[in-house]
Coordinates of C-alpha atoms and ligand atoms in Angstrom, one line a residue:
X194 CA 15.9 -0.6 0.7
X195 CA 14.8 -3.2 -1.3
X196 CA 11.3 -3.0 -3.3
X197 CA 9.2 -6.3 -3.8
X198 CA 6.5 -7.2 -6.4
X199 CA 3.9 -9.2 -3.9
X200 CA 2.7 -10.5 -7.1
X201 CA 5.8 -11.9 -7.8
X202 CA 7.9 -11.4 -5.0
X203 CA 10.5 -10.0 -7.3
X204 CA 12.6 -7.4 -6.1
X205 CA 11.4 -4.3 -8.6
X206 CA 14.1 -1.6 -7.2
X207 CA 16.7 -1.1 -4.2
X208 CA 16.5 2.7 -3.0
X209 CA 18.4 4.4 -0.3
X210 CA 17.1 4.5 2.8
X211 CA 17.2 7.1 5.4
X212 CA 19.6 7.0 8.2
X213 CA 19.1 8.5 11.6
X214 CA 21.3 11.1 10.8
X215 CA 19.9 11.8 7.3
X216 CA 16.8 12.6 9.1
X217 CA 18.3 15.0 11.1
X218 CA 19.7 17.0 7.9
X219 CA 16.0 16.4 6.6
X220 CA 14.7 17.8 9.2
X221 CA 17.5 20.7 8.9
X222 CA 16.4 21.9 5.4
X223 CA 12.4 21.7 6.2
X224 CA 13.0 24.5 9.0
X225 CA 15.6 26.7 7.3
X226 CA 12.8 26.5 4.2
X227 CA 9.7 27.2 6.3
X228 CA 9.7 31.2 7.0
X229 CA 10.2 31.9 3.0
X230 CA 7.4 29.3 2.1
X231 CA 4.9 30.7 4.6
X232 CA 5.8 34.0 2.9
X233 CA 4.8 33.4 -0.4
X234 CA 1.6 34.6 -1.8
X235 CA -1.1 31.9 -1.2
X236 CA -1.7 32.4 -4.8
X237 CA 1.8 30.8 -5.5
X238 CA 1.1 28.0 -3.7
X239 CA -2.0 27.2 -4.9
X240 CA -1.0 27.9 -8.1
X241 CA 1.8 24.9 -6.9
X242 CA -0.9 22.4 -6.0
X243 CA -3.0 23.4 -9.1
X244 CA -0.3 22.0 -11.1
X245 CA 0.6 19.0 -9.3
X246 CA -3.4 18.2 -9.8
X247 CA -2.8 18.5 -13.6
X248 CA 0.4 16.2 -13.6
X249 CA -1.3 13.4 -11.4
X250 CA -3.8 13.5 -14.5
X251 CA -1.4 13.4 -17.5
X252 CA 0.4 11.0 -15.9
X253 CA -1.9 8.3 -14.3
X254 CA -1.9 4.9 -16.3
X255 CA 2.2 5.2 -15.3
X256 CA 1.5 5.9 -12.1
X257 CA -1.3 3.6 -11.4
X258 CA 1.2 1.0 -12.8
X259 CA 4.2 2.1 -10.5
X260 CA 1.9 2.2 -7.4
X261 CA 0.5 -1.8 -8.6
X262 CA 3.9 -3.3 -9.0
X263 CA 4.9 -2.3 -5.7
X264 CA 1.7 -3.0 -3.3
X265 CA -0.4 -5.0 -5.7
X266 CA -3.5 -2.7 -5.8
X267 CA -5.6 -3.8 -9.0
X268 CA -3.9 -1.4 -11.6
X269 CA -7.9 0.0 -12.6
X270 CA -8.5 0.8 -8.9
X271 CA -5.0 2.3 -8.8
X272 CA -6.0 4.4 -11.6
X273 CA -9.5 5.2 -9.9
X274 CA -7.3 6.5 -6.9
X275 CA -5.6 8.8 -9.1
X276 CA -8.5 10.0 -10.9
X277 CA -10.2 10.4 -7.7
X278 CA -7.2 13.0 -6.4
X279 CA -8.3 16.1 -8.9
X280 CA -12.3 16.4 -7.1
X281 CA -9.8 15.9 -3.5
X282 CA -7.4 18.9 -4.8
X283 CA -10.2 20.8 -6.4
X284 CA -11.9 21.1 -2.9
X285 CA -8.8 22.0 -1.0
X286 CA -7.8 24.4 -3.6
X287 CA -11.4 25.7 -3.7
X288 CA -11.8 26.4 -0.1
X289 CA -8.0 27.1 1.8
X290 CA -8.0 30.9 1.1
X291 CA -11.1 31.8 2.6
X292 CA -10.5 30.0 5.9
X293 CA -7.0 31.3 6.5
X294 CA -8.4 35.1 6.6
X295 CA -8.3 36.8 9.4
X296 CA -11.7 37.0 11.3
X297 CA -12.7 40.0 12.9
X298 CA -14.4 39.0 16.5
X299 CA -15.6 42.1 18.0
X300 CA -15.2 46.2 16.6
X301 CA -16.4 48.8 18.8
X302 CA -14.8 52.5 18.4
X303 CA -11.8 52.3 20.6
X304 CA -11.1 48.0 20.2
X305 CA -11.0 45.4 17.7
X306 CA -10.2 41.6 18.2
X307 CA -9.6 39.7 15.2
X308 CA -8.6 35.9 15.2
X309 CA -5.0 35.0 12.2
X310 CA -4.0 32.0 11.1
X311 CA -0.7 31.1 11.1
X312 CA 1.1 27.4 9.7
X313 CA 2.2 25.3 12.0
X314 CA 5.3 25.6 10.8
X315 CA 7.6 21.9 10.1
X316 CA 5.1 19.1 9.6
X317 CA 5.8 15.4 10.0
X318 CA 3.3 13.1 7.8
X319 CA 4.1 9.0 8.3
X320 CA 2.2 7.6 6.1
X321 CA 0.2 4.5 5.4
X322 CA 0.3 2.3 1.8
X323 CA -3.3 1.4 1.2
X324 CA -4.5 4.5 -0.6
X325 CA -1.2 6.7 -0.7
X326 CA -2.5 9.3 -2.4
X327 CA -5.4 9.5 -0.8
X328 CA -4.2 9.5 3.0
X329 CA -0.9 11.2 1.5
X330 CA -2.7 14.1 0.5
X331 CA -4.8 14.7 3.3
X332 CA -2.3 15.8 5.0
X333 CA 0.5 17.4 3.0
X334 CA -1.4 19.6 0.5
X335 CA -3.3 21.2 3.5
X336 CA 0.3 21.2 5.4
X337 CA 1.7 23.6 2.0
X338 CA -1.1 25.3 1.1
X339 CA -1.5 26.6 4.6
X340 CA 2.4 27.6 4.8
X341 CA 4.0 24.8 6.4
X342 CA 6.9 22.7 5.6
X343 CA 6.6 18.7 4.6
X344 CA 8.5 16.1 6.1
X345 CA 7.0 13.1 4.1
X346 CA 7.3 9.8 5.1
X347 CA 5.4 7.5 3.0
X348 CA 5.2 3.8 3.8
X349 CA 7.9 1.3 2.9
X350 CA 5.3 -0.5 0.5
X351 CA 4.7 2.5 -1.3
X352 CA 7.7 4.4 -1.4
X353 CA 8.0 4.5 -5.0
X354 CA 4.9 6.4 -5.6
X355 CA 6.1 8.7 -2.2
X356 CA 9.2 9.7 -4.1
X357 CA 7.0 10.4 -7.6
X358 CA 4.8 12.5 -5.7
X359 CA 7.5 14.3 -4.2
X360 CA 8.9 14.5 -8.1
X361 CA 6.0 15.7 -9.2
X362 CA 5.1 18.5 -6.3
X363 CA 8.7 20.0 -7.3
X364 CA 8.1 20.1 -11.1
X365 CA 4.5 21.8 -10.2
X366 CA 6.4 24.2 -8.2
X367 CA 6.5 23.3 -4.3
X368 CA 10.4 24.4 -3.4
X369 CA 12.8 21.0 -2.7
X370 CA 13.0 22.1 0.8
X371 CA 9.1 22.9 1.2
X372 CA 8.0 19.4 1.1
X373 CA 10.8 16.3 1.3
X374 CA 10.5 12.5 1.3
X375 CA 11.6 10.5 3.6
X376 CA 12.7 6.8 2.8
X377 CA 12.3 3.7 4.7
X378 CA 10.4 1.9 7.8
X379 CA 9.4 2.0 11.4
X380 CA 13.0 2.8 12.5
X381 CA 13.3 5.7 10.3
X382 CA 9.2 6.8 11.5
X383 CA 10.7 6.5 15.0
X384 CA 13.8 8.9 13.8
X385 CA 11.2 11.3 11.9
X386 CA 8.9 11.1 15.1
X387 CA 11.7 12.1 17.5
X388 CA 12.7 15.1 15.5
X389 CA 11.6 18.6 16.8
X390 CA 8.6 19.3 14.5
X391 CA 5.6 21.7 15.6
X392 CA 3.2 18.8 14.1
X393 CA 2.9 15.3 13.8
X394 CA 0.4 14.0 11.3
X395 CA 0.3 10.2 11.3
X396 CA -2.3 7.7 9.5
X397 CA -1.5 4.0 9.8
X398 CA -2.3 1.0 12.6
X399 CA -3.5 1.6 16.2
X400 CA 0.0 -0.2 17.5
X401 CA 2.1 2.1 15.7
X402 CA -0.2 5.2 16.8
X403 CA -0.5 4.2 20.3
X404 CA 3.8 4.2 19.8
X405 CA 3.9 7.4 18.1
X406 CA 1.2 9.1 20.3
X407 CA 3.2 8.1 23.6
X408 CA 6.7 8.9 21.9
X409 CA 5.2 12.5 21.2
X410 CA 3.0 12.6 24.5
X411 CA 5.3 15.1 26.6
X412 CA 6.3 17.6 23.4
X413 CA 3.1 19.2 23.5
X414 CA 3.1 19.3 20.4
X415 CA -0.2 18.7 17.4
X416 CA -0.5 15.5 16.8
X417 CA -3.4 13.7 14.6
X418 CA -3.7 10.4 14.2
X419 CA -6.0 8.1 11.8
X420 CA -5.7 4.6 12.5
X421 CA -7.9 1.4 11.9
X422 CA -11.4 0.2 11.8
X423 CA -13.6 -2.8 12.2
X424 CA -16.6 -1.4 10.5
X425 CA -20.2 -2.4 10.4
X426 CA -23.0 -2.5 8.5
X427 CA -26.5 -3.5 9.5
X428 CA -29.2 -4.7 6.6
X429 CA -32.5 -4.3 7.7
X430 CA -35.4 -6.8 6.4
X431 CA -37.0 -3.9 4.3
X432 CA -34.5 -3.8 1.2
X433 CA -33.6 -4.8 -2.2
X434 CA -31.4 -7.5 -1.3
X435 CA -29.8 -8.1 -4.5
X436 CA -28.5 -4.2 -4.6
X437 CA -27.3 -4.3 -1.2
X438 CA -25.4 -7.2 -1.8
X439 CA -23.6 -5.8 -4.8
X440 CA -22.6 -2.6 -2.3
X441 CA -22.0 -4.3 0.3
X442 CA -19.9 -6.7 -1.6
X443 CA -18.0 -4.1 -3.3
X444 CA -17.4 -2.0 0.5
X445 CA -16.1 -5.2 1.7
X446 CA -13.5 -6.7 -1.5
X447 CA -12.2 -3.5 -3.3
X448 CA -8.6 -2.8 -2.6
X449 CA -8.7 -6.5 -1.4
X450 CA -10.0 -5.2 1.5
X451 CA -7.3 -3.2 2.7
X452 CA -9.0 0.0 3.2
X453 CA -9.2 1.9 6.6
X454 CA -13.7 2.2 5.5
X455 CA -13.7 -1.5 4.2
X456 CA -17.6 -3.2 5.4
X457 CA -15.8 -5.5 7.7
X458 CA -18.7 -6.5 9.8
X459 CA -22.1 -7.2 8.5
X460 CA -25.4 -7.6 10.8
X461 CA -28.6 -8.8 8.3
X462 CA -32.1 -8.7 10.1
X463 CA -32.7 -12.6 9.9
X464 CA -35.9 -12.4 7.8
X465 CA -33.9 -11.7 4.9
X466 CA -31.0 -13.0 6.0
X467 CA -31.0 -16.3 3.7
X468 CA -31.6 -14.2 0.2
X469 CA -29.1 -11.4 1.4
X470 CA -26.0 -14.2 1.6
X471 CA -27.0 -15.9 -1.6
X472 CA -27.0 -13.3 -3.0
X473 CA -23.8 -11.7 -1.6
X474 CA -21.9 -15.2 -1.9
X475 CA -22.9 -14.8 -5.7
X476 CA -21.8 -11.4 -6.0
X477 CA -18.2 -12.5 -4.8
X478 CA -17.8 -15.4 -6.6
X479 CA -18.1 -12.7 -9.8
X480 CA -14.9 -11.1 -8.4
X481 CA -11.6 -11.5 -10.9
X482 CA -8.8 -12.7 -8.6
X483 CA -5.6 -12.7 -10.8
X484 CA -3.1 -10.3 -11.7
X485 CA -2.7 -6.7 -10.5
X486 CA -1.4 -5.6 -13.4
X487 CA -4.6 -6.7 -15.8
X488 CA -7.5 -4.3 -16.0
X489 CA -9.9 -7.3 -15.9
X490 CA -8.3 -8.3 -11.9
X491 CA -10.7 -7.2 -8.9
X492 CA -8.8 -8.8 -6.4
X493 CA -4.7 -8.9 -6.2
X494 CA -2.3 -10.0 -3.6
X495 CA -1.6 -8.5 -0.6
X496 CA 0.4 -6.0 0.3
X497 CA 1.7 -8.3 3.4
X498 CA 2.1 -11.4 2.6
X499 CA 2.0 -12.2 6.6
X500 CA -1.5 -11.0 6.6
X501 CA -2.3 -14.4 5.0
X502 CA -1.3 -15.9 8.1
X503 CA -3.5 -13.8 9.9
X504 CA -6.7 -14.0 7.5
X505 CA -6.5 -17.9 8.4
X506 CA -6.1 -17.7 12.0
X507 CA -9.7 -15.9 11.6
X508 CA -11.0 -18.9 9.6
X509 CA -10.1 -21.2 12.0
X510 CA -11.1 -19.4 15.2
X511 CA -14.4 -18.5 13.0
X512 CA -15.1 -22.0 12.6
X513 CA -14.2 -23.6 16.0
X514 CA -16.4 -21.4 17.6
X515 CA -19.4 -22.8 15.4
X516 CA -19.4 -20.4 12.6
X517 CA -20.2 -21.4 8.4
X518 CA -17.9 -21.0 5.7
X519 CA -19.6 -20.4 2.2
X520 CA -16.4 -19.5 0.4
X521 CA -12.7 -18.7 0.4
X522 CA -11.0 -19.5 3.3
X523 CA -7.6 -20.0 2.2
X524 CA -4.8 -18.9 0.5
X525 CA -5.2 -18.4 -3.1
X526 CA -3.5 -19.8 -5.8
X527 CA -1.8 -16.9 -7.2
X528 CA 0.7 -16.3 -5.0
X529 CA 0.4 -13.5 -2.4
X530 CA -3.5 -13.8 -3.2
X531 CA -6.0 -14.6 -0.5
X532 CA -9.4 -16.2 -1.9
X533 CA -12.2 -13.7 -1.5
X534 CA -14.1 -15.2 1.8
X535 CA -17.4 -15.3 3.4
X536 CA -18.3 -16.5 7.1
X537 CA -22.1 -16.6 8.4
X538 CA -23.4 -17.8 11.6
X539 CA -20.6 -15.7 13.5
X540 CA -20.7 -13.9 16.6
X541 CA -19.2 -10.8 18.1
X542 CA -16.9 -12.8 20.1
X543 CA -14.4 -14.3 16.9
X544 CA -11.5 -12.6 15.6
X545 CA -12.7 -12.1 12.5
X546 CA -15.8 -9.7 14.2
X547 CA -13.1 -8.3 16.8
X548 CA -10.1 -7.0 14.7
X549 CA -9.4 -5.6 11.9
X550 CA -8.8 -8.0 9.0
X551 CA -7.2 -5.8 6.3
X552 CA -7.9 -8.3 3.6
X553 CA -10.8 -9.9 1.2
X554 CA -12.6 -11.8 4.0
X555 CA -16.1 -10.7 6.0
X556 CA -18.5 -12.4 8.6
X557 CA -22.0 -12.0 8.5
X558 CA -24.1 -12.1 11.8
X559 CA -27.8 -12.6 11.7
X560 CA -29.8 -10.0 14.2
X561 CA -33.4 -10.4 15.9
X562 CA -34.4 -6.0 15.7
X563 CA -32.5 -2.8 15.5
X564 CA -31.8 -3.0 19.4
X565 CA -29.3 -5.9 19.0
X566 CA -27.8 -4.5 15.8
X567 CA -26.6 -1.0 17.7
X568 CA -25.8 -3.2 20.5
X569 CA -23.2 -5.2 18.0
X570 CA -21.9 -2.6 15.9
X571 CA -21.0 -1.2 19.1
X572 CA -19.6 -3.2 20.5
X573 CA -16.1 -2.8 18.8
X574 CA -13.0 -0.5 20.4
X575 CA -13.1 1.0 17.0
X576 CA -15.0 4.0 15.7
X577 CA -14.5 5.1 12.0
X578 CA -17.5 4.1 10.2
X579 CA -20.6 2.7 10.0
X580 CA -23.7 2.4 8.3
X581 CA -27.2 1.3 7.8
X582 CA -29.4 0.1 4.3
X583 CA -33.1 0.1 5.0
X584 CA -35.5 1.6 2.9
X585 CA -36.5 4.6 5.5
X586 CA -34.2 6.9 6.4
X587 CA -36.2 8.1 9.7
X588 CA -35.2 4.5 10.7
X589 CA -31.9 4.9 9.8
X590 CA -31.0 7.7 11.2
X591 CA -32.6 6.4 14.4
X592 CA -30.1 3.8 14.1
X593 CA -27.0 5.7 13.0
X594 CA -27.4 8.4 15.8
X595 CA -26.4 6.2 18.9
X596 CA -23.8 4.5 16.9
X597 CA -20.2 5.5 18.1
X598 CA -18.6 6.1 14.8
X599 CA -17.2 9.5 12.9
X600 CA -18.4 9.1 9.7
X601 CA -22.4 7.2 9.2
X602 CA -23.5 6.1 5.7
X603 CA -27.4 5.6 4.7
X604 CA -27.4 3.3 1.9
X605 CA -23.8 3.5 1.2
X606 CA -20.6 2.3 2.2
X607 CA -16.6 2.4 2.0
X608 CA -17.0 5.9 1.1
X609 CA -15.2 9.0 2.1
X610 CA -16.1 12.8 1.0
X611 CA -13.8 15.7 0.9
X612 CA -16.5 17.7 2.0
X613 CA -17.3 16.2 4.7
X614 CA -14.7 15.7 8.0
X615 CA -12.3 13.0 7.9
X616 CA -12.3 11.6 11.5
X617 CA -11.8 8.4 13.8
X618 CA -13.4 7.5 17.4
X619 CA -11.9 5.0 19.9
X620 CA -9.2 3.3 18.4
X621 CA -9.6 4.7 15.0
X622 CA -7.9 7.9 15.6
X623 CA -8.1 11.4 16.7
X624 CA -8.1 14.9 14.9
X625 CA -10.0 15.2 11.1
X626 CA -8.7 15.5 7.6
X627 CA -11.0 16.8 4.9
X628 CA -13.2 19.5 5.1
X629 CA -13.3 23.2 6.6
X630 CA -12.1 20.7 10.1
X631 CA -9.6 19.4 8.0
X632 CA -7.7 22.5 6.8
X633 CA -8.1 24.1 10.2
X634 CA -6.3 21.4 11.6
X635 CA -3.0 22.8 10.0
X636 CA -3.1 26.5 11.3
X637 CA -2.7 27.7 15.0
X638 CA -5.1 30.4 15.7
X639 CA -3.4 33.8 17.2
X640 CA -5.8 36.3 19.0
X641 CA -5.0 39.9 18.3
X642 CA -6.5 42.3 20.9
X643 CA -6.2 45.4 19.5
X644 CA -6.8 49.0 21.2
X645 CA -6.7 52.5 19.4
X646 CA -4.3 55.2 20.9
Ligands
NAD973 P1 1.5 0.8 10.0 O1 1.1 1.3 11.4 O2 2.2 -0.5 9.9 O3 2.5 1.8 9.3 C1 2.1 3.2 9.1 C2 3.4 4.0 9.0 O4 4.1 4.1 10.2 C3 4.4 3.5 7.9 O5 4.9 4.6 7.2 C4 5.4 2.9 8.8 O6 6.7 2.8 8.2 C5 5.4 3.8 10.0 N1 5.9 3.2 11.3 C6 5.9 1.9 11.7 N2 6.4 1.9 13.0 C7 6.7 3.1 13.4 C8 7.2 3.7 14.6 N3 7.4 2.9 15.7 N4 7.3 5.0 14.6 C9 7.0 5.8 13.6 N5 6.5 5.3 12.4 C10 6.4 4.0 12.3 O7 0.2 0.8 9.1 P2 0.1 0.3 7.6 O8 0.1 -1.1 7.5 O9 0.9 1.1 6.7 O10 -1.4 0.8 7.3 C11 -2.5 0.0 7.5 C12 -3.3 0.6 8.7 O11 -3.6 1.9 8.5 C13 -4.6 -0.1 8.9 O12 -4.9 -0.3 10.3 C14 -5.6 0.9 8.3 O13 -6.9 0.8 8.8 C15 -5.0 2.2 8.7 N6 -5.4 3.3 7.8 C16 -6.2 4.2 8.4 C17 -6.7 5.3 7.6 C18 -7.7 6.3 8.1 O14 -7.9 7.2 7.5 N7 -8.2 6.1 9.3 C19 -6.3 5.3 6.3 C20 -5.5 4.4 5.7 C21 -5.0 3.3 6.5

């Protein structure tokens, strides 16, 4: 399989690529391996992931560089993602062991009933490109240090950094066989999905979920999936516009806009409405596009280049149906590159408002009151995110409670916590990552009834 630069469009390295039947060996290894990893000492395996934290560290401007040449992620938010993963690894290394004990129910002289947790056994994790660590390691470090085996599959635009953090899990100490990467596309997900694994964990677009989700339907087995998201932000009149701008800016651009939490919809109360886009507009036109590979470079090129096609097919429906173009609208010059690009006037009914965009473009809808805002930012078939800026959180929170989305930010956006529960509504998915939710999700429960002689 070959691997393209979309800065350059320069093929940067040709790897093998799975084969149906390679799968099936794959899949072979990770079940023979499972019984003797779930036996090891959860020490050992946090020990394992303790290490692998350390390496990402020592060994982040090569990979920042590695994951930038093949999906053209700014090489300083690159290095941010890796930076990020030791507070991610520190929480799942700080809080596994005390939720896989045994609970004890009930205890009465003659009975006890005590709830175990027990791995799910082989897990499947088909992953998406836009923060592979991230998303990566949502899955597959609760997947090991809970006692299950790792089938891998990281997307075909980020397979290089897939195989170096499968290099790196092994040097920290994770068994070959415990956790192995899987190489290629959709046709080898769809081999990966019709293997016989006890769990299928899959983050990536709503087609390919609603695909994966009806290919696994009748296996009973668990299945997670985190998908897209189309989410909105509402500005009321009361704020700093300037520092809402910035944020909001920076929720919507950073990773080009390719992130699952990007600010893709913005509602602005209309009495502020005309100092909020100047001074968003001038926020953006701050933003370095260029190349991915300099530290100065906000903006790179797109992981797709066919999502260019699709950013303009947004424009123009945008602007047929009667909406304003303040910047961007085009291709950039730098090849691969979209130019960073703001709409106003739209309306809930263009593309650009309906689906997910996945790149550095945003429309911005003026609102009357709060009623029509939750009225618009509900009105999506998506549910990941969503959030409000006003200066009063009792309004707020007002707000945010009848909106329809799994995570709510006050004041923030495009942020995600691994603390707090990982977790998509509608169209955006089904099942959580991160938290106590999110390291449950990888253990069965088993309920021992258990009665003296
Ligand atoms: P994608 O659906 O194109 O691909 C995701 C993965 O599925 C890849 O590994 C791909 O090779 C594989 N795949 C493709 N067809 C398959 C099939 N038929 N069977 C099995 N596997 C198959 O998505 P993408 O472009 O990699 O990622 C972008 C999407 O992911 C966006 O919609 C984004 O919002 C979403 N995403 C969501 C989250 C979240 O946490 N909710 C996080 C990151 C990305």
């Amino acid at each position: 399989m070959k691997i393209v630069n979309p800065a350059t469009e320069q093929v940067i390295a040709d790897v093998p690529e799975d084969t149906a039947a390679s799968v099936v060996q794959k899949f072979a290894r990770a079940r023979a391996a499972q019984p003797a990893w779930a036996a090891t000492a959860i020490d050992v395996r946090l020990h394992a992931i303790r290490r692998f934290r350390d390496l990402l560290a020592a060994n982040k401007d090569a990979l920042a560089l590695v994951l930038t040449r093949e999906m053209g992620k700014p090489v300083k938010q690159a290095g941010n993602e890796i930076a990020a993963m030791s507070g991610r690894l520190d929480f799942f290394l700080s809080s596994t062991a005390n939720l896989l004990r045994d609970e004890v129910a009930f205890k009465d002289a003659g009975l006890e009933e005590r709830i175990a947790y027990e791995p799910w056994g082989v897990v499947a994790n088909i992953s998406a490109w836009n923060y592979p660590y991230f998303v990566g390691s949502n899955v597959f470090v609760p997947a090991l240090l809970t006692g299950s085996t790792v089938l891998y599959k990281p997307s075909e635009l980020a397979t290089m950094t897939g195989l170096a953090i499968a290099d790196l899990l092994h040097e920290a100490g994770v068994p070959a066989d415990a956790f192995i990467a899987v190489v290629g596309g959709g046709t080898v997900g769809t081999a990966l999905s019709r293997q016989p694994v006890d769990a299928l964990f899959f983050t990536g677009s709503h087609a390919t979920g609603q695909k994966i989700a009806e290919a696994t339907a009748s296996r009973f087995i668990k299945t997670q999936f985190e998908l897209g998201g189309k989410d909105p932000i509402y500005v009321c009149g009361d704020v700093d516009v300037a520092i809402a701008a910035e944020g909001l800016a920076d929720g919507a651009f950073y990773n080009s806009g390719q992130s699952c939490c990007s600010v893709e919809r913005i509602y602005v109360e209309r009495t502020i409405a005309a100092p909020f886009v100047d001074a968003f507009v001038k926020t953006v036109g701050g933003f370095v596009v260029g190349d991915p590979e300099s530290p100065a470079t906000y903006i790179g090129p797109l992981a797709r280049p066919q999502q260019i096609t699709v950013l303009e097919a947004q424009v123009k429906d945008a602007l047929a149906k009667g909406a304003r173009l303040l910047c961007g609208g085009r291709a950039g010059e730098r090849r691969g590159t979209f130019e960073p690009t703001v709409l106003t006037d739209v309306t809930n009914d263009m593309l650009v408002m309906r689906e997910e965009s996945f790149g550095p473009i945003i429309g911005i809808c003026l609102v009357d009151d709060d009623e029509q805002a939750i009225r618009q930012m509900n009105d999506t078939d998506y549910g990941l995110t969503a959030g409000v800026y006003a200066k009063d959180y009792a309004r707020a929170g007002r707000i945010l409670r009848r909106v329809n989305a799994g995570s709510v930010y006050w004041n923030c956006c495009d942020r995600v916590s691994p603390r707090l529960p990982w977790t998509g509504r509608k169209h955006s998915g089904m099942g959580s990552t991160l938290s106590a939710a999110g390291i449950r999700a990888f253990v069965q429960p088993k309920a021992w009834h258990l009665r003296s002689p």
